[in-house]
Amino acid sequence: MSIKYALFDFDGTLVDSNEAVISMLHLAAVEHRGIPFNEVELDEILGKPIKEQMAYLSEEKADELVAFFRIEYRKVRDELTRSYEGIEAMLLQLKSLGIKTGVVSNKGRDGIDHGMDMFKLHDLIDVTISKDDVEKTKPDPEGIFKALEQLGADSGSISETVFIGDSGHDIESGKRAGCKTILVGWTLINREKLLPLNPDCIAETPMEILEFIKEN
């Protein structure tokens, strides 16, 4: 086993916030243009920072729509966000193997901290990098490099790293960093659209993430 660092996206990868996020995206779209996003549009924007998602609706009103989204999202996030079965067990086993873990997300710091508190992940995740901690969000690999730096990894550690996520931005970010990549099988994005990015593994369950790490 050569992998020493496992870095994860947050929404849609470690926690199931899909219903909360998508329902609020639709709400913002209806607020701005009177109709929700269609499936093609959702495939295009899922996984991107909220500012980019709102700019898809209107660059001119993006800041106003971001504020609207955040207010409405906070009203429903606790009720509509759930844990994925098997995530906690997988993270516990990674800890037992001595694998250092981190989150690299395009989500804001407050949202990540709230989710980490809600699902008691602080003892299972060693570092968290939010969109507020980097100059360039995914698909730029800055967050991956910053997480490794905070984990005490040296410059050669990228070959010992795997990045796990549910979007094209996640896989592209990992590829650009030079680490191994895993696409989670529970992504809501059209899988056929993501396959050309050539993730090293598609994990249908959290335990398949663990198996890949043990075998690589």
PDB file of C-alpha atoms in Angstrom:
ATOM      1  CA  MET A   1       0.000   0.000   0.000  1.00  0.00           C
ATOM      2  CA  SER A   2       1.654   3.208  -1.202  1.00  0.00           C
ATOM      3  CA  ILE A   3      -1.187   5.681  -0.607  1.00  0.00           C
ATOM      4  CA  LYS A   4      -0.681   7.745   2.536  1.00  0.00           C
ATOM      5  CA  TYR A   5      -3.113  10.610   1.955  1.00  0.00           C
ATOM      6  CA  ALA A   6      -6.826  10.441   1.113  1.00  0.00           C
ATOM      7  CA  LEU A   7      -8.465  13.750   0.238  1.00  0.00           C
ATOM      8  CA  PHE A   8     -12.211  14.091  -0.266  1.00  0.00           C
ATOM      9  CA  ASP A   9     -14.702  16.473  -1.748  1.00  0.00           C
ATOM     10  CA  PHE A  10     -17.463  17.224   0.776  1.00  0.00           C
ATOM     11  CA  ASP A  11     -20.983  17.710  -0.642  1.00  0.00           C
ATOM     12  CA  GLY A  12     -22.145  14.679  -2.573  1.00  0.00           C
ATOM     13  CA  THR A  13     -19.078  12.687  -1.552  1.00  0.00           C
ATOM     14  CA  LEU A  14     -18.878  12.503   2.239  1.00  0.00           C
ATOM     15  CA  VAL A  15     -22.315  13.921   3.034  1.00  0.00           C
ATOM     16  CA  ASP A  16     -25.552  13.655   1.072  1.00  0.00           C
ATOM     17  CA  SER A  17     -26.531  17.280   0.720  1.00  0.00           C
ATOM     18  CA  ASN A  18     -27.798  16.743  -2.812  1.00  0.00           C
ATOM     19  CA  GLU A  19     -31.472  17.309  -2.044  1.00  0.00           C
ATOM     20  CA  ALA A  20     -30.749  20.501  -0.131  1.00  0.00           C
ATOM     21  CA  VAL A  21     -28.370  21.891  -2.756  1.00  0.00           C
ATOM     22  CA  ILE A  22     -30.479  21.010  -5.782  1.00  0.00           C
ATOM     23  CA  SER A  23     -33.734  22.231  -4.279  1.00  0.00           C
ATOM     24  CA  MET A  24     -32.107  25.586  -3.476  1.00  0.00           C
ATOM     25  CA  LEU A  25     -30.545  25.820  -6.945  1.00  0.00           C
ATOM     26  CA  HIS A  26     -34.005  25.363  -8.401  1.00  0.00           C
ATOM     27  CA  LEU A  27     -35.406  27.937  -5.984  1.00  0.00           C
ATOM     28  CA  ALA A  28     -32.778  30.476  -7.041  1.00  0.00           C
ATOM     29  CA  ALA A  29     -33.499  29.792 -10.707  1.00  0.00           C
ATOM     30  CA  VAL A  30     -37.227  30.268 -10.157  1.00  0.00           C
ATOM     31  CA  GLU A  31     -36.550  33.450  -8.192  1.00  0.00           C
ATOM     32  CA  HIS A  32     -34.500  34.846 -11.078  1.00  0.00           C
ATOM     33  CA  ARG A  33     -36.186  33.568 -14.234  1.00  0.00           C
ATOM     34  CA  GLY A  34     -39.387  31.854 -13.183  1.00  0.00           C
ATOM     35  CA  ILE A  35     -38.384  28.271 -14.074  1.00  0.00           C
ATOM     36  CA  PRO A  36     -36.031  25.748 -12.398  1.00  0.00           C
ATOM     37  CA  PHE A  37     -32.830  24.398 -13.900  1.00  0.00           C
ATOM     38  CA  ASN A  38     -33.177  21.572 -16.381  1.00  0.00           C
ATOM     39  CA  GLU A  39     -31.111  18.385 -16.257  1.00  0.00           C
ATOM     40  CA  VAL A  40     -28.503  19.583 -18.755  1.00  0.00           C
ATOM     41  CA  GLU A  41     -27.981  22.802 -16.806  1.00  0.00           C
ATOM     42  CA  LEU A  42     -27.597  20.924 -13.527  1.00  0.00           C
ATOM     43  CA  ASP A  43     -24.949  18.665 -15.071  1.00  0.00           C
ATOM     44  CA  GLU A  44     -23.127  21.812 -16.128  1.00  0.00           C
ATOM     45  CA  ILE A  45     -23.099  23.565 -12.739  1.00  0.00           C
ATOM     46  CA  LEU A  46     -23.042  20.856 -10.076  1.00  0.00           C
ATOM     47  CA  GLY A  47     -19.710  20.788  -8.248  1.00  0.00           C
ATOM     48  CA  LYS A  48     -18.868  24.399  -9.069  1.00  0.00           C
ATOM     49  CA  PRO A  49     -18.622  27.192  -6.465  1.00  0.00           C
ATOM     50  CA  ILE A  50     -21.962  28.801  -5.683  1.00  0.00           C
ATOM     51  CA  LYS A  51     -20.831  32.117  -7.255  1.00  0.00           C
ATOM     52  CA  GLU A  52     -20.268  30.348 -10.588  1.00  0.00           C
ATOM     53  CA  GLN A  53     -23.598  28.542 -10.291  1.00  0.00           C
ATOM     54  CA  MET A  54     -25.437  31.797  -9.761  1.00  0.00           C
ATOM     55  CA  ALA A  55     -23.467  33.545 -12.505  1.00  0.00           C
ATOM     56  CA  TYR A  56     -24.825  30.868 -14.842  1.00  0.00           C
ATOM     57  CA  LEU A  57     -28.207  32.469 -14.215  1.00  0.00           C
ATOM     58  CA  SER A  58     -26.990  36.053 -14.305  1.00  0.00           C
ATOM     59  CA  GLU A  59     -23.486  37.467 -14.023  1.00  0.00           C
ATOM     60  CA  GLU A  60     -24.967  40.842 -13.234  1.00  0.00           C
ATOM     61  CA  LYS A  61     -27.062  39.559 -10.328  1.00  0.00           C
ATOM     62  CA  ALA A  62     -24.740  36.741  -9.188  1.00  0.00           C
ATOM     63  CA  ASP A  63     -23.927  38.296  -5.797  1.00  0.00           C
ATOM     64  CA  GLU A  64     -27.588  38.957  -5.091  1.00  0.00           C
ATOM     65  CA  LEU A  65     -28.489  35.369  -6.028  1.00  0.00           C
ATOM     66  CA  VAL A  66     -25.659  33.956  -3.896  1.00  0.00           C
ATOM     67  CA  ALA A  67     -27.034  35.835  -0.884  1.00  0.00           C
ATOM     68  CA  PHE A  68     -30.540  34.532  -1.639  1.00  0.00           C
ATOM     69  CA  PHE A  69     -29.268  30.952  -2.031  1.00  0.00           C
ATOM     70  CA  ARG A  70     -27.339  31.038   1.249  1.00  0.00           C
ATOM     71  CA  ILE A  71     -30.263  32.402   3.243  1.00  0.00           C
ATOM     72  CA  GLU A  72     -32.655  29.782   1.885  1.00  0.00           C
ATOM     73  CA  TYR A  73     -30.115  26.941   2.094  1.00  0.00           C
ATOM     74  CA  ARG A  74     -29.512  27.509   5.806  1.00  0.00           C
ATOM     75  CA  LYS A  75     -33.253  27.066   6.393  1.00  0.00           C
ATOM     76  CA  VAL A  76     -33.276  23.510   5.002  1.00  0.00           C
ATOM     77  CA  ARG A  77     -29.734  22.125   5.264  1.00  0.00           C
ATOM     78  CA  ASP A  78     -30.170  20.296   8.574  1.00  0.00           C
ATOM     79  CA  GLU A  79     -33.457  18.707   7.550  1.00  0.00           C
ATOM     80  CA  LEU A  80     -32.355  17.706   4.045  1.00  0.00           C
ATOM     81  CA  THR A  81     -28.702  16.711   4.598  1.00  0.00           C
ATOM     82  CA  ARG A  82     -27.896  13.108   5.491  1.00  0.00           C
ATOM     83  CA  SER A  83     -24.873  10.879   5.928  1.00  0.00           C
ATOM     84  CA  TYR A  84     -24.016   8.249   3.334  1.00  0.00           C
ATOM     85  CA  GLU A  85     -24.103   4.713   4.660  1.00  0.00           C
ATOM     86  CA  GLY A  86     -20.597   3.362   5.158  1.00  0.00           C
ATOM     87  CA  ILE A  87     -18.703   6.671   5.158  1.00  0.00           C
ATOM     88  CA  GLU A  88     -17.953   6.673   8.889  1.00  0.00           C
ATOM     89  CA  ALA A  89     -16.805   3.043   8.837  1.00  0.00           C
ATOM     90  CA  MET A  90     -14.556   3.713   5.841  1.00  0.00           C
ATOM     91  CA  LEU A  91     -12.973   6.758   7.482  1.00  0.00           C
ATOM     92  CA  LEU A  92     -12.410   4.840  10.710  1.00  0.00           C
ATOM     93  CA  GLN A  93     -10.589   2.113   8.819  1.00  0.00           C
ATOM     94  CA  LEU A  94      -8.451   4.661   6.983  1.00  0.00           C
ATOM     95  CA  LYS A  95      -7.460   6.044  10.385  1.00  0.00           C
ATOM     96  CA  SER A  96      -6.567   2.561  11.623  1.00  0.00           C
ATOM     97  CA  LEU A  97      -4.298   2.142   8.582  1.00  0.00           C
ATOM     98  CA  GLY A  98      -2.499   5.392   9.355  1.00  0.00           C
ATOM     99  CA  ILE A  99      -3.876   7.173   6.272  1.00  0.00           C
ATOM    100  CA  LYS A 100      -4.072  10.940   6.737  1.00  0.00           C
ATOM    101  CA  THR A 101      -7.334  12.464   5.541  1.00  0.00           C
ATOM    102  CA  GLY A 102      -8.556  15.817   4.343  1.00  0.00           C
ATOM    103  CA  VAL A 103     -11.441  17.654   2.719  1.00  0.00           C
ATOM    104  CA  VAL A 104     -10.919  19.916  -0.291  1.00  0.00           C
ATOM    105  CA  SER A 105     -14.189  21.596  -1.198  1.00  0.00           C
ATOM    106  CA  ASN A 106     -15.606  24.495  -3.187  1.00  0.00           C
ATOM    107  CA  LYS A 107     -17.993  25.000  -0.261  1.00  0.00           C
ATOM    108  CA  GLY A 108     -17.476  27.926   2.116  1.00  0.00           C
ATOM    109  CA  ARG A 109     -15.782  27.559   5.496  1.00  0.00           C
ATOM    110  CA  ASP A 110     -18.963  28.032   7.538  1.00  0.00           C
ATOM    111  CA  GLY A 111     -20.802  25.359   5.555  1.00  0.00           C
ATOM    112  CA  ILE A 112     -17.998  22.808   5.890  1.00  0.00           C
ATOM    113  CA  ASP A 113     -17.626  23.433   9.618  1.00  0.00           C
ATOM    114  CA  HIS A 114     -21.387  23.081  10.095  1.00  0.00           C
ATOM    115  CA  GLY A 115     -21.439  19.777   8.226  1.00  0.00           C
ATOM    116  CA  MET A 116     -18.381  18.481  10.071  1.00  0.00           C
ATOM    117  CA  ASP A 117     -20.102  19.298  13.377  1.00  0.00           C
ATOM    118  CA  MET A 118     -23.428  17.842  12.289  1.00  0.00           C
ATOM    119  CA  PHE A 119     -21.972  14.459  11.330  1.00  0.00           C
ATOM    120  CA  LYS A 120     -19.171  14.401  13.940  1.00  0.00           C
ATOM    121  CA  LEU A 121     -16.399  14.173  11.359  1.00  0.00           C
ATOM    122  CA  HIS A 122     -13.760  16.287  13.102  1.00  0.00           C
ATOM    123  CA  ASP A 123     -12.062  13.258  14.649  1.00  0.00           C
ATOM    124  CA  LEU A 124     -12.033  11.443  11.297  1.00  0.00           C
ATOM    125  CA  ILE A 125     -10.786  14.240   9.014  1.00  0.00           C
ATOM    126  CA  ASP A 126      -7.378  15.767   9.689  1.00  0.00           C
ATOM    127  CA  VAL A 127      -7.613  18.986   7.636  1.00  0.00           C
ATOM    128  CA  THR A 128     -10.307  20.893   5.739  1.00  0.00           C
ATOM    129  CA  ILE A 129      -9.734  23.293   2.869  1.00  0.00           C
ATOM    130  CA  SER A 130     -12.695  25.436   1.809  1.00  0.00           C
ATOM    131  CA  LYS A 131     -13.143  27.886  -1.051  1.00  0.00           C
ATOM    132  CA  ASP A 132     -12.272  30.604   1.461  1.00  0.00           C
ATOM    133  CA  ASP A 133      -8.808  29.116   2.004  1.00  0.00           C
ATOM    134  CA  VAL A 134      -7.596  29.275  -1.607  1.00  0.00           C
ATOM    135  CA  GLU A 135      -7.232  31.826  -4.367  1.00  0.00           C
ATOM    136  CA  LYS A 136      -8.311  29.336  -7.047  1.00  0.00           C
ATOM    137  CA  THR A 137     -11.033  26.759  -6.446  1.00  0.00           C
ATOM    138  CA  LYS A 138     -11.345  23.356  -8.110  1.00  0.00           C
ATOM    139  CA  PRO A 139     -10.646  22.338 -10.831  1.00  0.00           C
ATOM    140  CA  ASP A 140      -7.436  24.172  -9.954  1.00  0.00           C
ATOM    141  CA  PRO A 141      -5.314  21.859  -7.752  1.00  0.00           C
ATOM    142  CA  GLU A 142      -4.353  24.591  -5.266  1.00  0.00           C
ATOM    143  CA  GLY A 143      -6.598  23.148  -2.551  1.00  0.00           C
ATOM    144  CA  ILE A 144      -5.054  19.691  -2.890  1.00  0.00           C
ATOM    145  CA  PHE A 145      -1.543  21.082  -2.526  1.00  0.00           C
ATOM    146  CA  LYS A 146      -2.602  23.207   0.446  1.00  0.00           C
ATOM    147  CA  ALA A 147      -4.191  20.215   2.195  1.00  0.00           C
ATOM    148  CA  LEU A 148      -1.018  18.163   1.726  1.00  0.00           C
ATOM    149  CA  GLU A 149       1.068  21.020   3.072  1.00  0.00           C
ATOM    150  CA  GLN A 150      -1.101  21.206   6.191  1.00  0.00           C
ATOM    151  CA  LEU A 151      -0.794  17.436   6.586  1.00  0.00           C
ATOM    152  CA  GLY A 152       2.987  17.778   6.650  1.00  0.00           C
ATOM    153  CA  ALA A 153       3.507  16.034   3.325  1.00  0.00           C
ATOM    154  CA  ASP A 154       6.662  16.694   1.321  1.00  0.00           C
ATOM    155  CA  SER A 155       6.864  17.625  -2.346  1.00  0.00           C
ATOM    156  CA  GLY A 156       7.039  13.990  -3.446  1.00  0.00           C
ATOM    157  CA  SER A 157       3.845  12.982  -1.667  1.00  0.00           C
ATOM    158  CA  ILE A 158       1.494  13.666  -4.557  1.00  0.00           C
ATOM    159  CA  SER A 159       2.174  10.145  -5.862  1.00  0.00           C
ATOM    160  CA  GLU A 160       1.015   8.840  -2.474  1.00  0.00           C
ATOM    161  CA  THR A 161      -2.258  10.765  -2.630  1.00  0.00           C
ATOM    162  CA  VAL A 162      -5.753   9.942  -3.855  1.00  0.00           C
ATOM    163  CA  PHE A 163      -8.506  12.493  -4.394  1.00  0.00           C
ATOM    164  CA  ILE A 164     -12.105  11.301  -4.127  1.00  0.00           C
ATOM    165  CA  GLY A 165     -15.092  13.227  -5.461  1.00  0.00           C
ATOM    166  CA  ASP A 166     -18.407  13.210  -7.280  1.00  0.00           C
ATOM    167  CA  SER A 167     -17.881  15.804 -10.013  1.00  0.00           C
ATOM    168  CA  GLY A 168     -15.800  16.527 -13.052  1.00  0.00           C
ATOM    169  CA  HIS A 169     -14.116  19.377 -11.180  1.00  0.00           C
ATOM    170  CA  ASP A 170     -12.948  16.867  -8.561  1.00  0.00           C
ATOM    171  CA  ILE A 171     -11.439  14.441 -11.037  1.00  0.00           C
ATOM    172  CA  GLU A 172      -9.863  17.222 -13.086  1.00  0.00           C
ATOM    173  CA  SER A 173      -8.382  18.796  -9.971  1.00  0.00           C
ATOM    174  CA  GLY A 174      -6.824  15.485  -8.937  1.00  0.00           C
ATOM    175  CA  LYS A 175      -5.472  14.871 -12.423  1.00  0.00           C
ATOM    176  CA  ARG A 176      -3.945  18.340 -12.603  1.00  0.00           C
ATOM    177  CA  ALA A 177      -2.333  17.819  -9.217  1.00  0.00           C
ATOM    178  CA  GLY A 178      -0.856  14.518 -10.382  1.00  0.00           C
ATOM    179  CA  CYS A 179      -2.500  12.241  -7.833  1.00  0.00           C
ATOM    180  CA  LYS A 180      -4.741   9.209  -8.201  1.00  0.00           C
ATOM    181  CA  THR A 181      -8.465   9.890  -8.496  1.00  0.00           C
ATOM    182  CA  ILE A 182     -11.664   8.106  -7.486  1.00  0.00           C
ATOM    183  CA  LEU A 183     -15.128   8.982  -8.769  1.00  0.00           C
ATOM    184  CA  VAL A 184     -17.850   7.962  -6.326  1.00  0.00           C
ATOM    185  CA  GLY A 185     -20.600   5.883  -7.883  1.00  0.00           C
ATOM    186  CA  TRP A 186     -23.291   7.818  -6.035  1.00  0.00           C
ATOM    187  CA  THR A 187     -22.658  10.983  -8.072  1.00  0.00           C
ATOM    188  CA  LEU A 188     -25.789  12.682  -9.408  1.00  0.00           C
ATOM    189  CA  ILE A 189     -23.926  13.902 -12.480  1.00  0.00           C
ATOM    190  CA  ASN A 190     -24.288  11.909 -15.688  1.00  0.00           C
ATOM    191  CA  ARG A 191     -21.612   9.238 -15.357  1.00  0.00           C
ATOM    192  CA  GLU A 192     -21.100   8.984 -19.122  1.00  0.00           C
ATOM    193  CA  LYS A 193     -20.089  12.640 -19.080  1.00  0.00           C
ATOM    194  CA  LEU A 194     -17.467  11.977 -16.406  1.00  0.00           C
ATOM    195  CA  LEU A 195     -15.907   8.774 -17.773  1.00  0.00           C
ATOM    196  CA  PRO A 196     -13.776  10.593 -20.401  1.00  0.00           C
ATOM    197  CA  LEU A 197     -11.918  12.211 -17.492  1.00  0.00           C
ATOM    198  CA  ASN A 198     -10.499   8.729 -16.784  1.00  0.00           C
ATOM    199  CA  PRO A 199     -10.701   8.444 -12.997  1.00  0.00           C
ATOM    200  CA  ASP A 200      -8.444   5.685 -11.685  1.00  0.00           C
ATOM    201  CA  CYS A 201     -11.414   4.045  -9.996  1.00  0.00           C
ATOM    202  CA  ILE A 202     -15.192   4.281  -9.770  1.00  0.00           C
ATOM    203  CA  ALA A 203     -16.181   3.317  -6.232  1.00  0.00           C
ATOM    204  CA  GLU A 204     -19.778   2.152  -5.951  1.00  0.00           C
ATOM    205  CA  THR A 205     -19.582   2.044  -2.138  1.00  0.00           C
ATOM    206  CA  PRO A 206     -17.364   3.673   0.497  1.00  0.00           C
ATOM    207  CA  MET A 207     -15.740   0.302   1.149  1.00  0.00           C
ATOM    208  CA  GLU A 208     -14.548   0.214  -2.468  1.00  0.00           C
ATOM    209  CA  ILE A 209     -12.623   3.416  -1.728  1.00  0.00           C
ATOM    210  CA  LEU A 210     -10.905   1.566   1.095  1.00  0.00           C
ATOM    211  CA  GLU A 211     -10.177  -1.429  -1.142  1.00  0.00           C
ATOM    212  CA  PHE A 212      -8.600   0.784  -3.816  1.00  0.00           C
ATOM    213  CA  ILE A 213      -6.366   2.450  -1.240  1.00  0.00           C
ATOM    214  CA  LYS A 214      -5.252  -0.887   0.183  1.00  0.00           C
ATOM    215  CA  GLU A 215      -4.397  -2.170  -3.297  1.00  0.00           C
ATOM    216  CA  ASN A 216      -2.486   0.924  -4.449  1.00  0.00           C
TER     217      ASN A 216
END
